[in-house]
Amino acid sequence: IGDGAPTGNYGYTNSGYSVYEEENDRLTESLRSKVSAIKSLSIEIGTEVKNQNKMLSEMDNDFDSTGGLLGATMGRLRILSRGSQTKLLCYMMLFSLFVFFVIYWIIKLR
């Protein structure tokens, strides 16, 4: 033990390496905590993206079914409007003929 070398630190305290090592350890630990925080944040973002994609998929399915229902309703409405226009035209022609005969009859009675 009398050879002049300090025990335990292997001579690092005399050369200043111990300060750099402590600084490296502190920075490494700080970097490790930041990486851990970023990792947990990215996992939470991934989970949120999966939930949002699932919700968008469900909304897309709902809009598709609503669009199909609306298209079917519009088709029925077109068929109904075509039929009622024909009936309306027939009623108008019958009414016109009725008015024409009434006017003709009134003129003939004079």
mmCIF file with all atom_site columns, N, CA, C and O in Angstrom, residues 7-39:
data_model
loop_
_atom_site.group_PDB
_atom_site.id
_atom_site.type_symbol
_atom_site.label_atom_id
_atom_site.label_alt_id
_atom_site.label_comp_id
_atom_site.label_asym_id
_atom_site.label_entity_id
_atom_site.label_seq_id
_atom_site.pdbx_PDB_ins_code
_atom_site.Cartn_x
_atom_site.Cartn_y
_atom_site.Cartn_z
_atom_site.occupancy
_atom_site.B_iso_or_equiv
_atom_site.pdbx_formal_charge
_atom_site.auth_seq_id
_atom_site.auth_comp_id
_atom_site.auth_asym_id
_atom_site.auth_atom_id
_atom_site.pdbx_PDB_model_num
ATOM 1   N N  . THR A 1 7  ? -5.994  4.686  -3.137  1.00 0.00 ? 7  THR A N  1
ATOM 2   C CA . THR A 1 7  ? -6.836  3.487  -3.233  1.00 0.00 ? 7  THR A CA 1
ATOM 3   C C  . THR A 1 7  ? -8.277  3.879  -3.534  1.00 0.00 ? 7  THR A C  1
ATOM 4   O O  . THR A 1 7  ? -8.763  4.901  -3.081  1.00 0.00 ? 7  THR A O  1
ATOM 5   N N  . GLY A 1 8  ? -8.981  3.067  -4.336  1.00 0.00 ? 8  GLY A N  1
ATOM 6   C CA . GLY A 1 8  ? -10.402 3.248  -4.592  1.00 0.00 ? 8  GLY A CA 1
ATOM 7   C C  . GLY A 1 8  ? -10.700 3.996  -5.874  1.00 0.00 ? 8  GLY A C  1
ATOM 8   O O  . GLY A 1 8  ? -11.570 3.616  -6.621  1.00 0.00 ? 8  GLY A O  1
ATOM 9   N N  . ASN A 1 9  ? -10.038 5.079  -6.211  1.00 0.00 ? 9  ASN A N  1
ATOM 10  C CA . ASN A 1 9  ? -10.357 5.868  -7.393  1.00 0.00 ? 9  ASN A CA 1
ATOM 11  C C  . ASN A 1 9  ? -9.404  5.614  -8.552  1.00 0.00 ? 9  ASN A C  1
ATOM 12  O O  . ASN A 1 9  ? -9.577  6.183  -9.612  1.00 0.00 ? 9  ASN A O  1
ATOM 13  N N  . TYR A 1 10 ? -8.423  4.818  -8.377  1.00 0.00 ? 10 TYR A N  1
ATOM 14  C CA . TYR A 1 10 ? -7.443  4.455  -9.403  1.00 0.00 ? 10 TYR A CA 1
ATOM 15  C C  . TYR A 1 10 ? -6.789  5.679  -10.033 1.00 0.00 ? 10 TYR A C  1
ATOM 16  O O  . TYR A 1 10 ? -6.491  5.704  -11.212 1.00 0.00 ? 10 TYR A O  1
ATOM 17  N N  . GLY A 1 11 ? -6.625  6.736  -9.287  1.00 0.00 ? 11 GLY A N  1
ATOM 18  C CA . GLY A 1 11 ? -5.924  7.905  -9.753  1.00 0.00 ? 11 GLY A CA 1
ATOM 19  C C  . GLY A 1 11 ? -6.777  8.880  -10.533 1.00 0.00 ? 11 GLY A C  1
ATOM 20  O O  . GLY A 1 11 ? -6.272  9.853  -11.074 1.00 0.00 ? 11 GLY A O  1
ATOM 21  N N  . TYR A 1 12 ? -8.097  8.647  -10.657 1.00 0.00 ? 12 TYR A N  1
ATOM 22  C CA . TYR A 1 12 ? -8.954  9.556  -11.439 1.00 0.00 ? 12 TYR A CA 1
ATOM 23  C C  . TYR A 1 12 ? -9.178  10.893 -10.748 1.00 0.00 ? 12 TYR A C  1
ATOM 24  O O  . TYR A 1 12 ? -9.349  11.894 -11.394 1.00 0.00 ? 12 TYR A O  1
ATOM 25  N N  . THR A 1 13 ? -9.185  10.898 -9.427  1.00 0.00 ? 13 THR A N  1
ATOM 26  C CA . THR A 1 13 ? -9.430  12.151 -8.731  1.00 0.00 ? 13 THR A CA 1
ATOM 27  C C  . THR A 1 13 ? -8.288  13.125 -8.935  1.00 0.00 ? 13 THR A C  1
ATOM 28  O O  . THR A 1 13 ? -8.513  14.327 -9.016  1.00 0.00 ? 13 THR A O  1
ATOM 29  N N  . ASN A 1 14 ? -7.106  12.609 -9.069  1.00 0.00 ? 14 ASN A N  1
ATOM 30  C CA . ASN A 1 14 ? -5.977  13.500 -9.280  1.00 0.00 ? 14 ASN A CA 1
ATOM 31  C C  . ASN A 1 14 ? -5.957  14.073 -10.690 1.00 0.00 ? 14 ASN A C  1
ATOM 32  O O  . ASN A 1 14 ? -5.522  15.190 -10.901 1.00 0.00 ? 14 ASN A O  1
ATOM 33  N N  . SER A 1 15 ? -6.446  13.317 -11.699 1.00 0.00 ? 15 SER A N  1
ATOM 34  C CA . SER A 1 15 ? -6.369  13.777 -13.081 1.00 0.00 ? 15 SER A CA 1
ATOM 35  C C  . SER A 1 15 ? -7.609  14.528 -13.536 1.00 0.00 ? 15 SER A C  1
ATOM 36  O O  . SER A 1 15 ? -7.621  15.056 -14.630 1.00 0.00 ? 15 SER A O  1
ATOM 37  N N  . GLY A 1 16 ? -8.703  14.553 -12.769 1.00 0.00 ? 16 GLY A N  1
ATOM 38  C CA . GLY A 1 16 ? -9.894  15.297 -13.142 1.00 0.00 ? 16 GLY A CA 1
ATOM 39  C C  . GLY A 1 16 ? -10.913 14.480 -13.925 1.00 0.00 ? 16 GLY A C  1
ATOM 40  O O  . GLY A 1 16 ? -11.949 15.004 -14.302 1.00 0.00 ? 16 GLY A O  1
ATOM 41  N N  . TYR A 1 17 ? -10.619 13.202 -14.193 1.00 0.00 ? 17 TYR A N  1
ATOM 42  C CA . TYR A 1 17 ? -11.563 12.364 -14.949 1.00 0.00 ? 17 TYR A CA 1
ATOM 43  C C  . TYR A 1 17 ? -12.832 12.075 -14.159 1.00 0.00 ? 17 TYR A C  1
ATOM 44  O O  . TYR A 1 17 ? -13.872 11.849 -14.736 1.00 0.00 ? 17 TYR A O  1
ATOM 45  N N  . SER A 1 18 ? -12.747 12.089 -12.858 1.00 0.00 ? 18 SER A N  1
ATOM 46  C CA . SER A 1 18 ? -13.905 11.785 -12.029 1.00 0.00 ? 18 SER A CA 1
ATOM 47  C C  . SER A 1 18 ? -15.000 12.829 -12.231 1.00 0.00 ? 18 SER A C  1
ATOM 48  O O  . SER A 1 18 ? -16.181 12.508 -12.258 1.00 0.00 ? 18 SER A O  1
ATOM 49  N N  . VAL A 1 19 ? -14.648 14.088 -12.420 1.00 0.00 ? 19 VAL A N  1
ATOM 50  C CA . VAL A 1 19 ? -15.620 15.143 -12.666 1.00 0.00 ? 19 VAL A CA 1
ATOM 51  C C  . VAL A 1 19 ? -16.323 14.906 -13.992 1.00 0.00 ? 19 VAL A C  1
ATOM 52  O O  . VAL A 1 19 ? -17.549 15.014 -14.087 1.00 0.00 ? 19 VAL A O  1
ATOM 53  N N  . TYR A 1 20 ? -15.572 14.537 -15.013 1.00 0.00 ? 20 TYR A N  1
ATOM 54  C CA . TYR A 1 20 ? -16.159 14.265 -16.323 1.00 0.00 ? 20 TYR A CA 1
ATOM 55  C C  . TYR A 1 20 ? -17.045 13.024 -16.300 1.00 0.00 ? 20 TYR A C  1
ATOM 56  O O  . TYR A 1 20 ? -18.079 12.973 -16.969 1.00 0.00 ? 20 TYR A O  1
ATOM 57  N N  . GLU A 1 21 ? -16.622 12.029 -15.543 1.00 0.00 ? 21 GLU A N  1
ATOM 58  C CA . GLU A 1 21 ? -17.412 10.818 -15.425 1.00 0.00 ? 21 GLU A CA 1
ATOM 59  C C  . GLU A 1 21 ? -18.744 11.099 -14.733 1.00 0.00 ? 21 GLU A C  1
ATOM 60  O O  . GLU A 1 21 ? -19.790 10.615 -15.157 1.00 0.00 ? 21 GLU A O  1
ATOM 61  N N  . GLU A 1 22 ? -18.716 11.872 -13.674 1.00 0.00 ? 22 GLU A N  1
ATOM 62  C CA . GLU A 1 22 ? -19.946 12.238 -12.977 1.00 0.00 ? 22 GLU A CA 1
ATOM 63  C C  . GLU A 1 22 ? -20.859 13.055 -13.888 1.00 0.00 ? 22 GLU A C  1
ATOM 64  O O  . GLU A 1 22 ? -22.078 12.853 -13.913 1.00 0.00 ? 22 GLU A O  1
ATOM 65  N N  . GLU A 1 23 ? -20.288 13.965 -14.653 1.00 0.00 ? 23 GLU A N  1
ATOM 66  C CA . GLU A 1 23 ? -21.072 14.771 -15.602 1.00 0.00 ? 23 GLU A CA 1
ATOM 67  C C  . GLU A 1 23 ? -21.692 13.872 -16.680 1.00 0.00 ? 23 GLU A C  1
ATOM 68  O O  . GLU A 1 23 ? -22.856 14.024 -17.038 1.00 0.00 ? 23 GLU A O  1
ATOM 69  N N  . ASN A 1 24 ? -20.904 12.920 -17.190 1.00 0.00 ? 24 ASN A N  1
ATOM 70  C CA . ASN A 1 24 ? -21.416 11.956 -18.177 1.00 0.00 ? 24 ASN A CA 1
ATOM 71  C C  . ASN A 1 24 ? -22.545 11.126 -17.598 1.00 0.00 ? 24 ASN A C  1
ATOM 72  O O  . ASN A 1 24 ? -23.560 10.895 -18.264 1.00 0.00 ? 24 ASN A O  1
ATOM 73  N N  . ASP A 1 25 ? -22.394 10.666 -16.386 1.00 0.00 ? 25 ASP A N  1
ATOM 74  C CA . ASP A 1 25 ? -23.441 9.868  -15.736 1.00 0.00 ? 25 ASP A CA 1
ATOM 75  C C  . ASP A 1 25 ? -24.715 10.693 -15.563 1.00 0.00 ? 25 ASP A C  1
ATOM 76  O O  . ASP A 1 25 ? -25.830 10.212 -15.804 1.00 0.00 ? 25 ASP A O  1
ATOM 77  N N  . ARG A 1 26 ? -24.556 11.952 -15.144 1.00 0.00 ? 26 ARG A N  1
ATOM 78  C CA . ARG A 1 26 ? -25.708 12.817 -14.959 1.00 0.00 ? 26 ARG A CA 1
ATOM 79  C C  . ARG A 1 26 ? -26.405 13.082 -16.290 1.00 0.00 ? 26 ARG A C  1
ATOM 80  O O  . ARG A 1 26 ? -27.636 12.994 -16.404 1.00 0.00 ? 26 ARG A O  1
ATOM 81  N N  . LEU A 1 27 ? -25.652 13.373 -17.336 1.00 0.00 ? 27 LEU A N  1
ATOM 82  C CA . LEU A 1 27 ? -26.239 13.620 -18.655 1.00 0.00 ? 27 LEU A CA 1
ATOM 83  C C  . LEU A 1 27 ? -26.879 12.354 -19.230 1.00 0.00 ? 27 LEU A C  1
ATOM 84  O O  . LEU A 1 27 ? -27.934 12.421 -19.879 1.00 0.00 ? 27 LEU A O  1
ATOM 85  N N  . THR A 1 28 ? -26.236 11.202 -18.979 1.00 0.00 ? 28 THR A N  1
ATOM 86  C CA . THR A 1 28 ? -26.789 9.930  -19.451 1.00 0.00 ? 28 THR A CA 1
ATOM 87  C C  . THR A 1 28 ? -28.125 9.654  -18.777 1.00 0.00 ? 28 THR A C  1
ATOM 88  O O  . THR A 1 28 ? -29.095 9.236  -19.422 1.00 0.00 ? 28 THR A O  1
ATOM 89  N N  . GLU A 1 29 ? -28.193 9.902  -17.474 1.00 0.00 ? 29 GLU A N  1
ATOM 90  C CA . GLU A 1 29 ? -29.448 9.689  -16.751 1.00 0.00 ? 29 GLU A CA 1
ATOM 91  C C  . GLU A 1 29 ? -30.531 10.654 -17.232 1.00 0.00 ? 29 GLU A C  1
ATOM 92  O O  . GLU A 1 29 ? -31.691 10.282 -17.393 1.00 0.00 ? 29 GLU A O  1
ATOM 93  N N  . SER A 1 30 ? -30.144 11.911 -17.493 1.00 0.00 ? 30 SER A N  1
ATOM 94  C CA . SER A 1 30 ? -31.097 12.885 -18.013 1.00 0.00 ? 30 SER A CA 1
ATOM 95  C C  . SER A 1 30 ? -31.596 12.456 -19.384 1.00 0.00 ? 30 SER A C  1
ATOM 96  O O  . SER A 1 30 ? -32.796 12.530 -19.676 1.00 0.00 ? 30 SER A O  1
ATOM 97  N N  . LEU A 1 31 ? -30.701 12.003 -20.234 1.00 0.00 ? 31 LEU A N  1
ATOM 98  C CA . LEU A 1 31 ? -31.088 11.530 -21.567 1.00 0.00 ? 31 LEU A CA 1
ATOM 99  C C  . LEU A 1 31 ? -31.980 10.300 -21.466 1.00 0.00 ? 31 LEU A C  1
ATOM 100 O O  . LEU A 1 31 ? -32.965 10.182 -22.206 1.00 0.00 ? 31 LEU A O  1
ATOM 101 N N  . ARG A 1 32 ? -31.679 9.413  -20.545 1.00 0.00 ? 32 ARG A N  1
ATOM 102 C CA . ARG A 1 32 ? -32.481 8.203  -20.356 1.00 0.00 ? 32 ARG A CA 1
ATOM 103 C C  . ARG A 1 32 ? -33.902 8.571  -19.933 1.00 0.00 ? 32 ARG A C  1
ATOM 104 O O  . ARG A 1 32 ? -34.878 7.999  -20.434 1.00 0.00 ? 32 ARG A O  1
ATOM 105 N N  . SER A 1 33 ? -34.039 9.542  -19.042 1.00 0.00 ? 33 SER A N  1
ATOM 106 C CA . SER A 1 33 ? -35.378 9.944  -18.600 1.00 0.00 ? 33 SER A CA 1
ATOM 107 C C  . SER A 1 33 ? -36.142 10.621 -19.739 1.00 0.00 ? 33 SER A C  1
ATOM 108 O O  . SER A 1 33 ? -37.350 10.416 -19.905 1.00 0.00 ? 33 SER A O  1
ATOM 109 N N  . LYS A 1 34 ? -35.444 11.417 -20.555 1.00 0.00 ? 34 LYS A N  1
ATOM 110 C CA . LYS A 1 34 ? -36.111 12.059 -21.699 1.00 0.00 ? 34 LYS A CA 1
ATOM 111 C C  . LYS A 1 34 ? -36.550 11.041 -22.727 1.00 0.00 ? 34 LYS A C  1
ATOM 112 O O  . LYS A 1 34 ? -37.650 11.133 -23.289 1.00 0.00 ? 34 LYS A O  1
ATOM 113 N N  . VAL A 1 35 ? -35.704 10.050 -22.998 1.00 0.00 ? 35 VAL A N  1
ATOM 114 C CA . VAL A 1 35 ? -36.058 8.985  -23.947 1.00 0.00 ? 35 VAL A CA 1
ATOM 115 C C  . VAL A 1 35 ? -37.252 8.191  -23.421 1.00 0.00 ? 35 VAL A C  1
ATOM 116 O O  . VAL A 1 35 ? -38.165 7.845  -24.171 1.00 0.00 ? 35 VAL A O  1
ATOM 117 N N  . SER A 1 36 ? -37.273 7.940  -22.124 1.00 0.00 ? 36 SER A N  1
ATOM 118 C CA . SER A 1 36 ? -38.395 7.221  -21.528 1.00 0.00 ? 36 SER A CA 1
ATOM 119 C C  . SER A 1 36 ? -39.684 8.028  -21.658 1.00 0.00 ? 36 SER A C  1
ATOM 120 O O  . SER A 1 36 ? -40.749 7.473  -21.973 1.00 0.00 ? 36 SER A O  1
ATOM 121 N N  . ALA A 1 37 ? -39.605 9.339  -21.432 1.00 0.00 ? 37 ALA A N  1
ATOM 122 C CA . ALA A 1 37 ? -40.787 10.193 -21.569 1.00 0.00 ? 37 ALA A CA 1
ATOM 123 C C  . ALA A 1 37 ? -41.275 10.208 -23.015 1.00 0.00 ? 37 ALA A C  1
ATOM 124 O O  . ALA A 1 37 ? -42.485 10.129 -23.276 1.00 0.00 ? 37 ALA A O  1
ATOM 125 N N  . ILE A 1 38 ? -40.350 10.305 -23.961 1.00 0.00 ? 38 ILE A N  1
ATOM 126 C CA . ILE A 1 38 ? -40.722 10.312 -25.385 1.00 0.00 ? 38 ILE A CA 1
ATOM 127 C C  . ILE A 1 38 ? -41.330 8.963  -25.779 1.00 0.00 ? 38 ILE A C  1
ATOM 128 O O  . ILE A 1 38 ? -42.303 8.909  -26.537 1.00 0.00 ? 38 ILE A O  1
ATOM 129 N N  . LYS A 1 39 ? -40.779 7.883  -25.236 1.00 0.00 ? 39 LYS A N  1
ATOM 130 C CA . LYS A 1 39 ? -41.314 6.557  -25.538 1.00 0.00 ? 39 LYS A CA 1
ATOM 131 C C  . LYS A 1 39 ? -42.746 6.426  -25.039 1.00 0.00 ? 39 LYS A C  1
ATOM 132 O O  . LYS A 1 39 ? -43.636 5.967  -25.775 1.00 0.00 ? 39 LYS A O  1
#
